[in-house]
PDB file of N, CA and C in Angstrom:
ATOM      1  N   MET A   1     235.559 117.738 266.277  1.00 95.00           N
ATOM      2  CA  MET A   1     234.583 118.384 265.196  1.00 95.00           C
ATOM      3  C   MET A   1     234.450 116.915 264.318  1.00 95.00           C
ATOM      4  N   LYS A   2     233.462 117.076 263.386  1.00 96.00           N
ATOM      5  CA  LYS A   2     233.169 115.890 262.231  1.00 96.00           C
ATOM      6  C   LYS A   2     232.940 116.865 261.023  1.00 96.00           C
ATOM      7  N   ILE A   3     233.634 116.238 260.111  1.00 97.00           N
ATOM      8  CA  ILE A   3     233.237 116.871 258.966  1.00 97.00           C
ATOM      9  C   ILE A   3     232.770 116.112 257.648  1.00 97.00           C
ATOM     10  N   TYR A   4     231.302 116.389 257.756  1.00 96.00           N
ATOM     11  CA  TYR A   4     230.563 115.201 256.546  1.00 96.00           C
ATOM     12  C   TYR A   4     231.282 115.825 255.162  1.00 96.00           C
ATOM     13  N   GLY A   5     231.618 114.748 254.078  1.00 96.00           N
ATOM     14  CA  GLY A   5     231.465 115.022 253.024  1.00 96.00           C
ATOM     15  C   GLY A   5     231.960 114.023 251.803  1.00 96.00           C
ATOM     16  N   PHE A   6     232.226 114.363 250.546  1.00 95.00           N
ATOM     17  CA  PHE A   6     232.665 113.285 249.586  1.00 95.00           C
ATOM     18  C   PHE A   6     233.968 113.770 249.311  1.00 95.00           C
ATOM     19  N   ASP A   7     235.030 113.265 249.333  1.00 91.00           N
ATOM     20  CA  ASP A   7     236.367 113.292 248.928  1.00 91.00           C
ATOM     21  C   ASP A   7     236.796 113.992 247.676  1.00 91.00           C
ATOM     22  N   LEU A   8     235.719 113.872 246.589  1.00 93.00           N
ATOM     23  CA  LEU A   8     236.187 114.276 245.388  1.00 93.00           C
ATOM     24  C   LEU A   8     235.340 115.744 245.163  1.00 93.00           C
ATOM     25  N   SER A   9     234.626 116.128 246.123  1.00 94.00           N
ATOM     26  CA  SER A   9     234.061 117.519 246.138  1.00 94.00           C
ATOM     27  C   SER A   9     234.925 118.352 246.795  1.00 94.00           C
ATOM     28  N   ASN A  10     234.920 119.571 245.798  1.00 96.00           N
ATOM     29  CA  ASN A  10     235.863 120.874 245.881  1.00 96.00           C
ATOM     30  C   ASN A  10     235.555 121.376 247.213  1.00 96.00           C
ATOM     31  N   PRO A  11     234.319 121.659 247.333  1.00 95.00           N
ATOM     32  CA  PRO A  11     234.056 122.594 248.735  1.00 95.00           C
ATOM     33  C   PRO A  11     234.141 121.690 249.896  1.00 95.00           C
ATOM     34  N   THR A  12     234.134 120.307 250.003  1.00 96.00           N
ATOM     35  CA  THR A  12     234.592 119.355 250.862  1.00 96.00           C
ATOM     36  C   THR A  12     236.072 119.420 251.389  1.00 96.00           C
ATOM     37  N   ASN A  13     236.692 119.449 250.006  1.00 97.00           N
ATOM     38  CA  ASN A  13     238.363 119.712 250.321  1.00 97.00           C
ATOM     39  C   ASN A  13     238.645 121.184 250.689  1.00 97.00           C
ATOM     40  N   LYS A  14     237.913 122.394 250.487  1.00 97.00           N
ATOM     41  CA  LYS A  14     238.543 123.501 250.731  1.00 97.00           C
ATOM     42  C   LYS A  14     238.054 123.635 252.728  1.00 97.00           C
ATOM     43  N   VAL A  15     237.021 122.905 252.808  1.00 96.00           N
ATOM     44  CA  VAL A  15     237.006 122.666 254.568  1.00 96.00           C
ATOM     45  C   VAL A  15     238.073 121.934 255.223  1.00 96.00           C
ATOM     46  N   ARG A  16     238.212 120.850 254.518  1.00 97.00           N
ATOM     47  CA  ARG A  16     239.363 120.143 255.138  1.00 97.00           C
ATOM     48  C   ARG A  16     240.755 120.513 255.196  1.00 97.00           C
ATOM     49  N   TYR A  17     241.146 121.588 253.716  1.00 97.00           N
ATOM     50  CA  TYR A  17     242.253 122.168 253.998  1.00 97.00           C
ATOM     51  C   TYR A  17     242.693 123.166 254.785  1.00 97.00           C
ATOM     52  N   VAL A  18     241.487 124.066 255.392  1.00 97.00           N
ATOM     53  CA  VAL A  18     241.642 125.173 255.845  1.00 97.00           C
ATOM     54  C   VAL A  18     241.461 124.592 257.417  1.00 97.00           C
ATOM     55  N   ALA A  19     240.900 123.193 257.781  1.00 97.00           N
ATOM     56  CA  ALA A  19     240.811 122.588 259.067  1.00 97.00           C
ATOM     57  C   ALA A  19     242.223 122.283 259.351  1.00 97.00           C
ATOM     58  N   ASN A  20     242.919 121.758 258.464  1.00 97.00           N
ATOM     59  CA  ASN A  20     244.474 121.278 258.342  1.00 97.00           C
ATOM     60  C   ASN A  20     245.431 122.474 258.567  1.00 97.00           C
ATOM     61  N   ALA A  21     245.133 123.618 257.951  1.00 98.00           N
ATOM     62  CA  ALA A  21     246.004 124.659 257.856  1.00 98.00           C
ATOM     63  C   ALA A  21     246.013 125.421 259.533  1.00 98.00           C
ATOM     64  N   LEU A  22     244.715 125.316 260.124  1.00 97.00           N
ATOM     65  CA  LEU A  22     244.399 125.837 261.235  1.00 97.00           C
ATOM     66  C   LEU A  22     244.682 124.504 262.546  1.00 97.00           C
ATOM     67  N   GLY A  23     245.285 123.390 262.194  1.00 97.00           N
ATOM     68  CA  GLY A  23     245.550 122.611 263.110  1.00 97.00           C
ATOM     69  C   GLY A  23     244.685 121.895 263.618  1.00 97.00           C
ATOM     70  N   GLU A  24     243.290 121.923 263.290  1.00 95.00           N
ATOM     71  CA  GLU A  24     242.194 121.356 263.627  1.00 95.00           C
ATOM     72  C   GLU A  24     241.717 119.878 263.710  1.00 95.00           C
ATOM     73  N   LYS A  25     241.974 119.251 264.771  1.00 96.00           N
ATOM     74  CA  LYS A  25     241.402 117.647 264.940  1.00 96.00           C
ATOM     75  C   LYS A  25     240.043 117.517 264.372  1.00 96.00           C
ATOM     76  N   TYR A  26     239.921 116.833 263.305  1.00 97.00           N
ATOM     77  CA  TYR A  26     238.537 116.478 262.926  1.00 97.00           C
ATOM     78  C   TYR A  26     238.213 115.077 262.479  1.00 97.00           C
ATOM     79  N   ASP A  27     237.291 114.326 262.717  1.00 97.00           N
ATOM     80  CA  ASP A  27     236.896 113.185 262.002  1.00 97.00           C
ATOM     81  C   ASP A  27     236.175 113.240 260.854  1.00 97.00           C
ATOM     82  N   PHE A  28     236.745 112.876 259.886  1.00 97.00           N
ATOM     83  CA  PHE A  28     236.044 112.856 258.356  1.00 97.00           C
ATOM     84  C   PHE A  28     234.986 111.427 258.111  1.00 97.00           C
ATOM     85  N   GLU A  29     233.800 112.039 258.038  1.00 95.00           N
ATOM     86  CA  GLU A  29     232.504 111.265 257.758  1.00 95.00           C
ATOM     87  C   GLU A  29     232.001 111.014 256.116  1.00 95.00           C
ATOM     88  N   PHE A  30     232.562 110.073 255.529  1.00 95.00           N
ATOM     89  CA  PHE A  30     232.473 109.954 254.072  1.00 95.00           C
ATOM     90  C   PHE A  30     231.230 109.532 253.581  1.00 95.00           C
ATOM     91  N   VAL A  31     230.449 110.682 253.338  1.00 94.00           N
ATOM     92  CA  VAL A  31     229.129 110.315 252.486  1.00 94.00           C
ATOM     93  C   VAL A  31     229.255 110.532 250.734  1.00 94.00           C
ATOM     94  N   VAL A  32     228.241 109.578 250.343  1.00 91.00           N
ATOM     95  CA  VAL A  32     228.608 109.483 248.903  1.00 91.00           C
ATOM     96  C   VAL A  32     226.982 110.448 248.156  1.00 91.00           C
ATOM     97  N   PRO A  33     227.204 111.500 247.339  1.00 88.00           N
ATOM     98  CA  PRO A  33     226.139 112.086 247.081  1.00 88.00           C
ATOM     99  C   PRO A  33     225.179 111.406 246.361  1.00 88.00           C
ATOM    100  N   PHE A  34     225.889 110.209 245.276  1.00 88.00           N
ATOM    101  CA  PHE A  34     225.076 109.529 244.201  1.00 88.00           C
ATOM    102  C   PHE A  34     224.459 108.662 244.938  1.00 88.00           C
ATOM    103  N   SER A  35     224.296 107.969 246.210  1.00 90.00           N
ATOM    104  CA  SER A  35     224.334 106.642 246.607  1.00 90.00           C
ATOM    105  C   SER A  35     222.689 106.905 247.487  1.00 90.00           C
ATOM    106  N   GLY A  36     222.449 108.121 247.596  1.00 89.00           N
ATOM    107  CA  GLY A  36     221.385 108.188 248.493  1.00 89.00           C
ATOM    108  C   GLY A  36     221.813 108.498 250.116  1.00 89.00           C
ATOM    109  N   ASP A  37     222.925 108.684 250.416  1.00 91.00           N
ATOM    110  CA  ASP A  37     223.594 109.250 251.827  1.00 91.00           C
ATOM    111  C   ASP A  37     222.844 110.258 252.178  1.00 91.00           C
ATOM    112  N   LEU A  38     222.845 111.195 251.336  1.00 92.00           N
ATOM    113  CA  LEU A  38     222.559 112.388 251.665  1.00 92.00           C
ATOM    114  C   LEU A  38     221.159 112.754 251.927  1.00 92.00           C
ATOM    115  N   LYS A  39     220.132 111.369 251.663  1.00 93.00           N
ATOM    116  CA  LYS A  39     218.763 111.631 251.699  1.00 93.00           C
ATOM    117  C   LYS A  39     218.412 111.210 253.202  1.00 93.00           C
ATOM    118  N   ASN A  40     219.307 110.033 254.010  1.00 92.00           N
ATOM    119  CA  ASN A  40     218.797 109.252 254.812  1.00 92.00           C
ATOM    120  C   ASN A  40     218.729 110.137 255.890  1.00 92.00           C
ATOM    121  N   ASP A  41     217.550 109.910 256.960  1.00 93.00           N
ATOM    122  CA  ASP A  41     217.243 110.812 258.089  1.00 93.00           C
ATOM    123  C   ASP A  41     218.573 111.557 259.172  1.00 93.00           C
ATOM    124  N   HIS A  42     219.555 110.552 259.088  1.00 91.00           N
ATOM    125  CA  HIS A  42     220.657 111.127 259.617  1.00 91.00           C
ATOM    126  C   HIS A  42     221.111 112.328 259.452  1.00 91.00           C
ATOM    127  N   TYR A  43     221.374 112.322 258.049  1.00 93.00           N
ATOM    128  CA  TYR A  43     222.157 113.572 257.199  1.00 93.00           C
ATOM    129  C   TYR A  43     221.526 114.484 257.351  1.00 93.00           C
ATOM    130  N   ARG A  44     219.854 114.284 256.967  1.00 93.00           N
ATOM    131  CA  ARG A  44     219.013 115.477 256.638  1.00 93.00           C
ATOM    132  C   ARG A  44     218.699 116.182 258.045  1.00 93.00           C
ATOM    133  N   ALA A  45     218.882 115.500 259.135  1.00 92.00           N
ATOM    134  CA  ALA A  45     218.843 116.408 260.323  1.00 92.00           C
ATOM    135  C   ALA A  45     220.111 117.132 260.684  1.00 92.00           C
ATOM    136  N   ILE A  46     221.063 116.793 260.041  1.00 92.00           N
ATOM    137  CA  ILE A  46     222.453 117.444 260.098  1.00 92.00           C
ATOM    138  C   ILE A  46     222.164 119.029 258.925  1.00 92.00           C
ATOM    139  N   ASN A  47     221.915 118.430 257.888  1.00 92.00           N
ATOM    140  CA  ASN A  47     221.987 119.237 256.747  1.00 92.00           C
ATOM    141  C   ASN A  47     220.692 119.334 256.053  1.00 92.00           C
ATOM    142  N   PRO A  48     219.827 119.411 256.149  1.00 93.00           N
ATOM    143  CA  PRO A  48     218.225 119.458 255.307  1.00 93.00           C
ATOM    144  C   PRO A  48     218.348 120.011 253.901  1.00 93.00           C
ATOM    145  N   ALA A  49     219.601 120.738 253.713  1.00 92.00           N
ATOM    146  CA  ALA A  49     219.703 120.920 252.023  1.00 92.00           C
ATOM    147  C   ALA A  49     220.228 119.728 251.191  1.00 92.00           C
ATOM    148  N   GLU A  50     220.758 119.004 251.918  1.00 92.00           N
ATOM    149  CA  GLU A  50     221.207 117.676 251.471  1.00 92.00           C
ATOM    150  C   GLU A  50     222.418 117.975 250.449  1.00 92.00           C
ATOM    151  N   LYS A  51     223.430 118.932 250.963  1.00 92.00           N
ATOM    152  CA  LYS A  51     224.697 119.076 250.265  1.00 92.00           C
ATOM    153  C   LYS A  51     225.799 118.853 251.015  1.00 92.00           C
ATOM    154  N   VAL A  52     227.208 118.997 250.710  1.00 94.00           N
ATOM    155  CA  VAL A  52     228.175 118.469 251.486  1.00 94.00           C
ATOM    156  C   VAL A  52     228.953 119.798 250.781  1.00 94.00           C
ATOM    157  N   PRO A  53     229.528 120.071 251.818  1.00 95.00           N
ATOM    158  CA  PRO A  53     230.192 119.481 253.070  1.00 95.00           C
ATOM    159  C   PRO A  53     229.189 119.960 254.534  1.00 95.00           C
ATOM    160  N   ALA A  54     229.114 119.461 255.490  1.00 95.00           N
ATOM    161  CA  ALA A  54     228.308 119.686 256.761  1.00 95.00           C
ATOM    162  C   ALA A  54     229.621 119.441 258.011  1.00 95.00           C
ATOM    163  N   ILE A  55     229.211 120.525 258.937  1.00 95.00           N
ATOM    164  CA  ILE A  55     230.450 120.225 259.838  1.00 95.00           C
ATOM    165  C   ILE A  55     229.436 120.334 261.163  1.00 95.00           C
ATOM    166  N   VAL A  56     229.909 119.139 262.142  1.00 95.00           N
ATOM    167  CA  VAL A  56     229.226 119.260 263.340  1.00 95.00           C
ATOM    168  C   VAL A  56     230.423 119.390 264.440  1.00 95.00           C
ATOM    169  N   GLU A  57     230.097 120.516 265.324  1.00 93.00           N
ATOM    170  CA  GLU A  57     231.275 120.902 266.269  1.00 93.00           C
ATOM    171  C   GLU A  57     230.878 119.729 267.448  1.00 93.00           C
ATOM    172  N   ASP A  58     231.960 119.764 268.437  1.00 90.00           N
ATOM    173  CA  ASP A  58     232.025 118.764 269.411  1.00 90.00           C
ATOM    174  C   ASP A  58     230.821 119.321 270.221  1.00 90.00           C
ATOM    175  N   ASN A  59     230.399 120.942 270.344  1.00 89.00           N
ATOM    176  CA  ASN A  59     229.400 120.946 271.471  1.00 89.00           C
ATOM    177  C   ASN A  59     227.938 121.011 270.918  1.00 89.00           C
ATOM    178  N   GLY A  60     227.853 120.306 269.366  1.00 83.00           N
ATOM    179  CA  GLY A  60     226.776 119.906 268.770  1.00 83.00           C
ATOM    180  C   GLY A  60     226.285 121.183 267.723  1.00 83.00           C
ATOM    181  N   LEU A  61     226.832 122.348 267.622  1.00 86.00           N
ATOM    182  CA  LEU A  61     226.689 123.014 266.618  1.00 86.00           C
ATOM    183  C   LEU A  61     226.745 122.680 265.265  1.00 86.00           C
ATOM    184  N   THR A  62     225.836 123.130 264.272  1.00 88.00           N
ATOM    185  CA  THR A  62     225.906 122.630 263.037  1.00 88.00           C
ATOM    186  C   THR A  62     226.392 123.774 261.841  1.00 88.00           C
ATOM    187  N   ALA A  63     227.382 123.461 261.135  1.00 85.00           N
ATOM    188  CA  ALA A  63     227.593 124.521 259.943  1.00 85.00           C
ATOM    189  C   ALA A  63     227.545 123.949 258.889  1.00 85.00           C
ATOM    190  N   LEU A  64     226.753 124.661 257.572  1.00 76.00           N
ATOM    191  CA  LEU A  64     226.524 124.096 256.410  1.00 76.00           C
ATOM    192  C   LEU A  64     227.376 124.936 255.491  1.00 76.00           C
TER     193      LEU A  64
END
């Protein structure tokens, strides 16, 4: 699983806390909302709403 987010974002940290509590292994992909990272084509394909966090499962499913 890959979690996309900003480390100062409370919603991102909530997702990370739950993943840690459940013992889920994940990669954290750091995106900076103020730098335009959320507006690039790669991230918009994952989350068209351009918000953090976003989760991509190993099987390709995306959760926003």
